Amino acid sequence: MNRTWWKRASFIAASMLMLAVLVKMNGNISSFMQHIKEQDAVYTFVQVNRSDSEKAELLKQIKEEAEKLRVEPINARIDRVYKAIPGYNGLEVDIDATYELNVNTVRGAQLRFIYREVEPAVQLEDLGSYPIYKGNPEKRSVALMINVAWGNEYLDSILNTLKTEDVKATFFFDGSWLSKNKELALRIQQEGHEISNHAYSHPDMATLSRSEQQRQIVKTEQLLKEMNVNNQWFAPPSGSFNATTVQVAREQGLLTVLWTIDTIDWRNPTSDQVMARIKSNLEPGAMILMHPTAATEQTLPMMIQYMKEKGYIPGTVAHTLSSERLHDAVEGVDIF
């Protein structure tokens, strides 16, 4: 009995020592245990010293597979209907990192690949002065756009919903509202939401002179800079703009964004009516226009849950319009 006990104790001690060494090498216990779950024990515990010829063969195999696995980037482009469409990053195998990952694993084990993103040659910023209505159709991201010129009584509830759902939105501030509600604007900023420009006094931009359009954008942009906001976007009030609007915004370093789906929440629709609009028009890259209204307050939780159920990632304009890929849910793929 004593001999059996000592054998068990020795085995446990040796196992704990091996675990301690591997944890030190791999970072922490949780990541180590996750690795155990994902790979069989032999793959994790055994390292193999390959001969030079075996290493050369492994490298050749990785390069051959890399050619098959490459996903070409998609360039930003001008669409006849939707105007400027952002690009989407491609993927390629990181040969060196993939080799290092596999060189000491058991012979015959399934190869694991490490990928890196490849940016398109033509980016959104390269297209010139065009409005933007939607993101790239290959990216299952949708933007929540909340234009704020009134409706303070609903903002607290809307912000609480976004926090509960762990979703960030883009708030476009009217400058005159911002000048009177700096504390509320600061709360929105501190909660991690994107903040952007919605002109100063909610004008009909298309009816204004060039100098007045510039004044409307610059005045609000100055307020945003006082909040240390590095803004990228301009949303014209009521969607009214002309070529001058887009050019003037671009001169201030801003791209003009509109929307794919209008909730028309200012008309006080029911939640069912808002959801019907969402369900019939939701698509990858959609830009969804809202305001701080009772309709949005009531419908936003259902809206976000529906998007998630359908495999979309709701977020900011910047996230939706960037060329960065969403994380690929593919087993054995690591992206750096």
Tab-separated table of C-alpha atoms in Angstrom:
chain	number	residue	atom	x	y	z
A	1	MET	CA	0.000	0.000	0.000
A	2	ASN	CA	2.862	2.370	0.855
A	3	ARG	CA	4.561	1.566	-2.480
A	4	THR	CA	1.317	2.324	-4.354
A	5	TRP	CA	0.911	5.563	-2.454
A	6	TRP	CA	4.452	6.664	-3.259
A	7	LYS	CA	3.951	5.858	-6.950
A	8	ARG	CA	0.843	8.007	-7.034
A	9	ALA	CA	2.540	10.796	-5.124
A	10	SER	CA	5.517	10.717	-7.471
A	11	PHE	CA	3.270	10.811	-10.516
A	12	ILE	CA	1.305	13.767	-9.130
A	13	ALA	CA	4.492	15.626	-8.238
A	14	ALA	CA	5.969	15.042	-11.690
A	15	SER	CA	2.739	16.149	-13.332
A	16	MET	CA	2.570	19.322	-11.271
A	17	LEU	CA	6.196	20.111	-12.109
A	18	MET	CA	5.490	19.662	-15.831
A	19	LEU	CA	2.380	21.823	-15.499
A	20	ALA	CA	4.360	24.546	-13.735
A	21	VAL	CA	7.004	24.553	-16.453
A	22	LEU	CA	4.428	24.652	-19.232
A	23	VAL	CA	2.457	27.420	-17.514
A	24	LYS	CA	5.657	29.438	-17.219
A	25	MET	CA	6.258	28.907	-20.940
A	26	ASN	CA	2.680	29.505	-22.063
A	27	GLY	CA	1.622	32.407	-19.870
A	28	ASN	CA	-1.060	31.320	-17.385
A	29	ILE	CA	-3.134	28.357	-16.283
A	30	SER	CA	-6.317	29.390	-18.071
A	31	SER	CA	-4.621	29.751	-21.453
A	32	PHE	CA	-2.785	26.463	-20.868
A	33	MET	CA	-5.983	24.624	-19.995
A	34	GLN	CA	-7.700	26.116	-23.030
A	35	HIS	CA	-4.851	24.791	-25.143
A	36	ILE	CA	-5.363	21.353	-23.599
A	37	LYS	CA	-9.054	21.480	-24.548
A	38	GLU	CA	-8.317	22.532	-28.124
A	39	GLN	CA	-5.462	20.089	-28.802
A	40	ASP	CA	-4.921	16.513	-27.760
A	41	ALA	CA	-2.474	15.871	-24.902
A	42	VAL	CA	0.280	14.490	-27.139
A	43	TYR	CA	0.282	17.676	-29.237
A	44	THR	CA	0.657	19.796	-26.098
A	45	PHE	CA	3.198	17.815	-24.102
A	46	VAL	CA	5.471	16.391	-26.774
A	47	GLN	CA	7.984	18.387	-28.743
A	48	VAL	CA	9.864	16.845	-31.636
A	49	ASN	CA	13.324	17.617	-32.908
A	50	ARG	CA	13.020	17.485	-36.680
A	51	SER	CA	15.931	16.861	-39.018
A	52	ASP	CA	16.974	19.595	-41.446
A	53	SER	CA	15.279	17.771	-44.326
A	54	GLU	CA	12.077	17.436	-42.292
A	55	LYS	CA	12.161	21.133	-41.468
A	56	ALA	CA	12.628	21.992	-45.133
A	57	GLU	CA	9.688	19.775	-46.058
A	58	LEU	CA	7.517	21.428	-43.376
A	59	LEU	CA	8.381	24.882	-44.663
A	60	LYS	CA	7.580	23.809	-48.215
A	61	GLN	CA	4.214	22.413	-47.083
A	62	ILE	CA	3.354	25.646	-45.252
A	63	LYS	CA	4.205	27.763	-48.303
A	64	GLU	CA	2.098	25.564	-50.580
A	65	GLU	CA	-0.882	25.770	-48.234
A	66	ALA	CA	-0.399	29.514	-47.805
A	67	GLU	CA	-0.969	30.038	-51.510
A	68	LYS	CA	-4.319	28.247	-51.279
A	69	LEU	CA	-5.429	30.029	-48.113
A	70	ARG	CA	-4.723	33.606	-49.182
A	71	VAL	CA	-7.785	35.873	-49.244
A	72	GLU	CA	-7.324	38.886	-51.497
A	73	PRO	CA	-8.153	42.349	-50.093
A	74	ILE	CA	-11.053	44.278	-51.600
A	75	ASN	CA	-10.349	47.825	-52.752
A	76	ALA	CA	-12.541	50.763	-51.806
A	77	ARG	CA	-14.610	51.852	-54.806
A	78	ILE	CA	-17.206	54.261	-56.136
A	79	ASP	CA	-20.662	52.747	-56.527
A	80	ARG	CA	-23.222	54.268	-58.885
A	81	VAL	CA	-25.909	54.247	-56.170
A	82	TYR	CA	-24.122	54.146	-52.819
A	83	LYS	CA	-21.151	56.326	-53.847
A	84	ALA	CA	-18.040	55.642	-51.718
A	85	ILE	CA	-17.800	52.033	-50.521
A	86	PRO	CA	-14.925	51.172	-48.150
A	87	GLY	CA	-12.536	48.308	-48.845
A	88	TYR	CA	-12.017	45.153	-46.801
A	89	ASN	CA	-8.721	43.677	-45.671
A	90	GLY	CA	-7.534	40.371	-47.037
A	91	LEU	CA	-5.703	37.588	-45.207
A	92	GLU	CA	-2.385	35.898	-45.793
A	93	VAL	CA	-0.471	33.256	-43.874
A	94	ASP	CA	2.462	34.563	-41.852
A	95	ILE	CA	4.987	31.997	-43.078
A	96	ASP	CA	7.651	32.545	-40.416
A	97	ALA	CA	5.251	32.628	-37.469
A	98	THR	CA	3.363	29.576	-38.758
A	99	TYR	CA	6.634	27.655	-39.186
A	100	GLU	CA	7.686	28.451	-35.608
A	101	LEU	CA	4.272	27.367	-34.344
A	102	ASN	CA	4.469	23.971	-36.058
A	103	VAL	CA	8.162	23.041	-36.211
A	104	ASN	CA	8.278	21.344	-32.795
A	105	THR	CA	4.914	19.601	-32.877
A	106	VAL	CA	4.533	15.874	-33.430
A	107	ARG	CA	4.963	14.634	-36.978
A	108	GLY	CA	1.672	14.263	-38.808
A	109	ALA	CA	-0.193	16.719	-36.566
A	110	GLN	CA	-2.629	19.023	-38.320
A	111	LEU	CA	-0.985	22.294	-39.301
A	112	ARG	CA	-2.098	25.434	-37.509
A	113	PHE	CA	-1.785	28.723	-39.354
A	114	ILE	CA	-1.140	32.236	-38.135
A	115	TYR	CA	-2.604	34.916	-40.404
A	116	ARG	CA	-2.059	38.616	-40.860
A	117	GLU	CA	-4.351	41.120	-42.494
A	118	VAL	CA	-3.504	42.659	-45.863
A	119	GLU	CA	-4.800	46.160	-46.467
A	120	PRO	CA	-6.323	47.028	-49.850
A	121	ALA	CA	-4.320	49.229	-52.193
A	122	VAL	CA	-7.249	51.682	-52.423
A	123	GLN	CA	-8.683	52.959	-49.143
A	124	LEU	CA	-11.818	54.994	-48.466
A	125	GLU	CA	-9.750	58.150	-48.002
A	126	ASP	CA	-8.285	57.705	-51.490
A	127	LEU	CA	-11.615	58.026	-53.294
A	128	GLY	CA	-12.002	61.791	-53.102
A	129	SER	CA	-15.049	63.837	-52.087
A	130	TYR	CA	-17.975	61.429	-52.160
A	131	PRO	CA	-20.691	60.766	-49.547
A	132	ILE	CA	-20.831	57.378	-47.824
A	133	TYR	CA	-24.055	55.456	-47.289
A	134	LYS	CA	-22.853	51.997	-46.233
A	135	GLY	CA	-19.888	49.809	-45.375
A	136	ASN	CA	-18.328	47.003	-47.352
A	137	PRO	CA	-20.912	44.268	-48.125
A	138	GLU	CA	-18.423	41.553	-47.081
A	139	LYS	CA	-18.239	42.870	-43.509
A	140	ARG	CA	-21.129	41.866	-41.230
A	141	SER	CA	-20.903	45.046	-39.213
A	142	VAL	CA	-23.648	47.662	-38.883
A	143	ALA	CA	-23.351	51.226	-37.597
A	144	LEU	CA	-25.633	52.818	-35.019
A	145	MET	CA	-25.864	56.544	-35.821
A	146	ILE	CA	-27.598	58.757	-33.247
A	147	ASN	CA	-28.043	62.393	-34.300
A	148	VAL	CA	-28.420	64.629	-31.249
A	149	ALA	CA	-29.962	68.091	-31.414
A	150	TRP	CA	-32.761	67.522	-28.876
A	151	GLY	CA	-34.267	64.707	-26.816
A	152	ASN	CA	-32.165	64.793	-23.635
A	153	GLU	CA	-34.886	63.033	-21.641
A	154	TYR	CA	-34.267	59.789	-23.557
A	155	LEU	CA	-30.480	59.787	-23.630
A	156	ASP	CA	-29.977	58.261	-20.191
A	157	SER	CA	-32.074	55.210	-21.053
A	158	ILE	CA	-30.431	54.857	-24.482
A	159	LEU	CA	-26.964	54.986	-22.925
A	160	ASN	CA	-27.945	52.405	-20.318
A	161	THR	CA	-29.168	50.054	-23.054
A	162	LEU	CA	-25.907	50.440	-24.972
A	163	LYS	CA	-23.934	49.713	-21.804
A	164	THR	CA	-26.055	46.659	-20.979
A	165	GLU	CA	-25.637	45.284	-24.514
A	166	ASP	CA	-21.918	46.188	-24.568
A	167	VAL	CA	-22.360	48.126	-27.809
A	168	LYS	CA	-20.785	51.421	-28.855
A	169	ALA	CA	-22.569	53.889	-31.140
A	170	THR	CA	-21.650	57.073	-32.991
A	171	PHE	CA	-23.312	60.225	-31.660
A	172	PHE	CA	-23.439	63.161	-34.081
A	173	PHE	CA	-23.722	66.350	-32.045
A	174	ASP	CA	-25.425	69.527	-33.189
A	175	GLY	CA	-23.007	72.257	-32.078
A	176	SER	CA	-25.610	74.455	-30.412
A	177	TRP	CA	-26.782	71.426	-28.384
A	178	LEU	CA	-23.208	70.553	-27.505
A	179	SER	CA	-22.441	74.063	-26.256
A	180	LYS	CA	-25.353	73.771	-23.779
A	181	ASN	CA	-24.886	70.123	-22.747
A	182	LYS	CA	-21.169	69.633	-22.257
A	183	GLU	CA	-21.532	67.418	-19.179
A	184	LEU	CA	-23.912	65.048	-20.953
A	185	ALA	CA	-21.648	65.010	-24.004
A	186	LEU	CA	-18.711	64.217	-21.739
A	187	ARG	CA	-20.602	61.270	-20.248
A	188	ILE	CA	-21.265	59.917	-23.742
A	189	GLN	CA	-17.582	60.277	-24.567
A	190	GLN	CA	-16.429	58.668	-21.302
A	191	GLU	CA	-18.670	55.664	-21.929
A	192	GLY	CA	-16.631	54.939	-25.030
A	193	HIS	CA	-18.941	56.089	-27.796
A	194	GLU	CA	-17.731	57.782	-30.958
A	195	ILE	CA	-18.503	61.494	-31.175
A	196	SER	CA	-18.864	63.359	-34.468
A	197	ASN	CA	-20.062	66.521	-36.228
A	198	HIS	CA	-23.692	67.344	-37.090
A	199	ALA	CA	-23.202	71.038	-38.025
A	200	TYR	CA	-23.922	73.843	-35.550
A	201	SER	CA	-27.570	74.874	-35.783
A	202	HIS	CA	-29.210	72.030	-37.687
A	203	PRO	CA	-29.424	73.953	-40.978
A	204	ASP	CA	-30.415	72.830	-44.454
A	205	MET	CA	-26.826	72.623	-45.682
A	206	ALA	CA	-27.742	72.459	-49.383
A	207	THR	CA	-29.278	75.944	-49.224
A	208	LEU	CA	-26.248	77.618	-47.622
A	209	SER	CA	-23.356	79.422	-49.249
A	210	ARG	CA	-19.941	77.789	-49.191
A	211	SER	CA	-18.714	80.124	-46.457
A	212	GLU	CA	-21.765	79.456	-44.284
A	213	GLN	CA	-21.451	75.699	-44.738
A	214	GLN	CA	-17.841	75.976	-43.669
A	215	ARG	CA	-18.813	78.035	-40.619
A	216	GLN	CA	-21.409	75.450	-39.574
A	217	ILE	CA	-18.904	72.596	-39.724
A	218	VAL	CA	-15.894	74.447	-38.292
A	219	LYS	CA	-17.800	75.873	-35.323
A	220	THR	CA	-18.904	72.430	-34.158
A	221	GLU	CA	-15.505	70.934	-34.956
A	222	GLN	CA	-13.884	73.454	-32.610
A	223	LEU	CA	-16.188	72.336	-29.790
A	224	LEU	CA	-15.250	68.710	-30.445
A	225	LYS	CA	-11.549	69.564	-30.372
A	226	GLU	CA	-12.061	71.173	-26.960
A	227	MET	CA	-13.168	67.695	-25.845
A	228	ASN	CA	-9.995	66.207	-27.388
A	229	VAL	CA	-12.064	64.402	-30.009
A	230	ASN	CA	-10.176	63.351	-33.135
A	231	ASN	CA	-13.207	63.378	-35.396
A	232	GLN	CA	-13.499	61.706	-38.801
A	233	TRP	CA	-17.119	62.210	-39.866
A	234	PHE	CA	-19.731	64.801	-40.769
A	235	ALA	CA	-23.454	63.950	-40.913
A	236	PRO	CA	-25.498	66.675	-42.645
A	237	PRO	CA	-28.725	67.535	-40.790
A	238	SER	CA	-31.819	65.927	-42.341
A	239	GLY	CA	-29.518	64.382	-44.959
A	240	SER	CA	-29.505	67.635	-46.940
A	241	PHE	CA	-26.211	68.295	-48.726
A	242	ASN	CA	-24.649	69.132	-52.064
A	243	ALA	CA	-21.224	68.697	-53.651
A	244	THR	CA	-19.991	71.797	-51.824
A	245	THR	CA	-20.973	70.275	-48.478
A	246	VAL	CA	-18.889	67.177	-49.134
A	247	GLN	CA	-15.925	69.241	-50.325
A	248	VAL	CA	-16.030	71.641	-47.390
A	249	ALA	CA	-16.226	68.739	-44.935
A	250	ARG	CA	-13.287	67.065	-46.657
A	251	GLU	CA	-11.245	70.267	-46.324
A	252	GLN	CA	-11.739	69.921	-42.572
A	253	GLY	CA	-10.513	66.309	-42.720
A	254	LEU	CA	-14.029	64.874	-42.482
A	255	LEU	CA	-15.855	62.340	-44.632
A	256	THR	CA	-19.581	62.898	-45.166
A	257	VAL	CA	-21.778	60.023	-43.977
A	258	LEU	CA	-25.475	59.414	-44.462
A	259	TRP	CA	-27.477	56.248	-43.848
A	260	THR	CA	-28.728	52.985	-45.280
A	261	ILE	CA	-31.723	52.593	-42.947
A	262	ASP	CA	-33.782	55.472	-41.565
A	263	THR	CA	-35.829	54.496	-38.515
A	264	ILE	CA	-37.897	57.715	-38.922
A	265	ASP	CA	-38.121	57.641	-35.139
A	266	TRP	CA	-38.999	61.355	-34.986
A	267	ARG	CA	-42.470	60.500	-36.340
A	268	ASN	CA	-43.135	58.516	-33.155
A	269	PRO	CA	-43.576	55.077	-34.776
A	270	THR	CA	-44.320	51.985	-32.728
A	271	SER	CA	-41.568	49.507	-31.902
A	272	ASP	CA	-43.126	47.069	-34.357
A	273	GLN	CA	-42.897	49.657	-37.138
A	274	VAL	CA	-39.249	50.413	-36.364
A	275	MET	CA	-38.365	46.731	-36.216
A	276	ALA	CA	-40.126	46.116	-39.519
A	277	ARG	CA	-37.842	48.693	-41.134
A	278	ILE	CA	-34.781	47.082	-39.572
A	279	LYS	CA	-35.732	43.529	-40.528
A	280	SER	CA	-36.574	44.347	-44.137
A	281	ASN	CA	-33.446	46.423	-44.807
A	282	LEU	CA	-30.678	45.030	-42.594
A	283	GLU	CA	-27.579	44.033	-44.555
A	284	PRO	CA	-23.804	43.939	-44.051
A	285	GLY	CA	-22.426	47.465	-43.766
A	286	ALA	CA	-25.795	49.082	-43.021
A	287	MET	CA	-25.775	52.533	-41.419
A	288	ILE	CA	-28.817	52.979	-39.191
A	289	LEU	CA	-30.087	56.496	-38.451
A	290	MET	CA	-31.692	57.252	-35.087
A	291	HIS	CA	-32.341	60.149	-32.728
A	292	PRO	CA	-32.844	60.277	-28.940
A	293	THR	CA	-36.596	59.698	-29.147
A	294	ALA	CA	-39.152	57.619	-27.272
A	295	ALA	CA	-39.308	55.222	-30.221
A	296	THR	CA	-35.551	54.605	-30.172
A	297	GLU	CA	-35.520	54.316	-26.379
A	298	GLN	CA	-38.158	51.562	-26.561
A	299	THR	CA	-36.872	49.741	-29.646
A	300	LEU	CA	-33.079	49.866	-29.224
A	301	PRO	CA	-32.839	46.724	-27.007
A	302	MET	CA	-34.865	44.672	-29.515
A	303	MET	CA	-32.930	46.147	-32.409
A	304	ILE	CA	-29.546	45.193	-30.980
A	305	GLN	CA	-30.665	41.711	-29.965
A	306	TYR	CA	-32.074	41.070	-33.445
A	307	MET	CA	-28.805	42.182	-35.073
A	308	LYS	CA	-26.770	39.896	-32.850
A	309	GLU	CA	-29.103	36.952	-33.473
A	310	LYS	CA	-28.647	37.437	-37.215
A	311	GLY	CA	-24.872	37.407	-36.891
A	312	TYR	CA	-24.246	41.138	-37.228
A	313	ILE	CA	-21.915	43.189	-35.044
A	314	PRO	CA	-23.518	46.536	-34.161
A	315	GLY	CA	-21.071	49.341	-33.473
A	316	THR	CA	-19.703	52.695	-34.500
A	317	VAL	CA	-19.404	54.302	-37.908
A	318	ALA	CA	-15.616	54.047	-37.646
A	319	HIS	CA	-15.808	50.306	-36.988
A	320	THR	CA	-18.234	49.660	-39.824
A	321	LEU	CA	-16.400	51.788	-42.387
A	322	SER	CA	-12.882	50.624	-41.535
A	323	SER	CA	-11.292	48.005	-43.773
A	324	GLU	CA	-10.316	45.888	-40.761
A	325	ARG	CA	-11.690	42.356	-40.823
A	326	LEU	CA	-14.031	40.984	-38.242
A	327	HIS	CA	-12.492	38.123	-36.264
A	328	ASP	CA	-12.891	34.955	-38.303
A	329	ALA	CA	-14.532	32.204	-36.269
A	330	VAL	CA	-12.449	29.480	-37.891
A	331	GLU	CA	-10.829	26.750	-35.806
A	332	GLY	CA	-7.066	26.787	-36.055
A	333	VAL	CA	-6.816	30.366	-37.278
A	334	ASP	CA	-4.832	32.918	-35.307
A	335	ILE	CA	-4.725	36.510	-36.604
A	336	PHE	CA	-2.112	39.009	-35.481
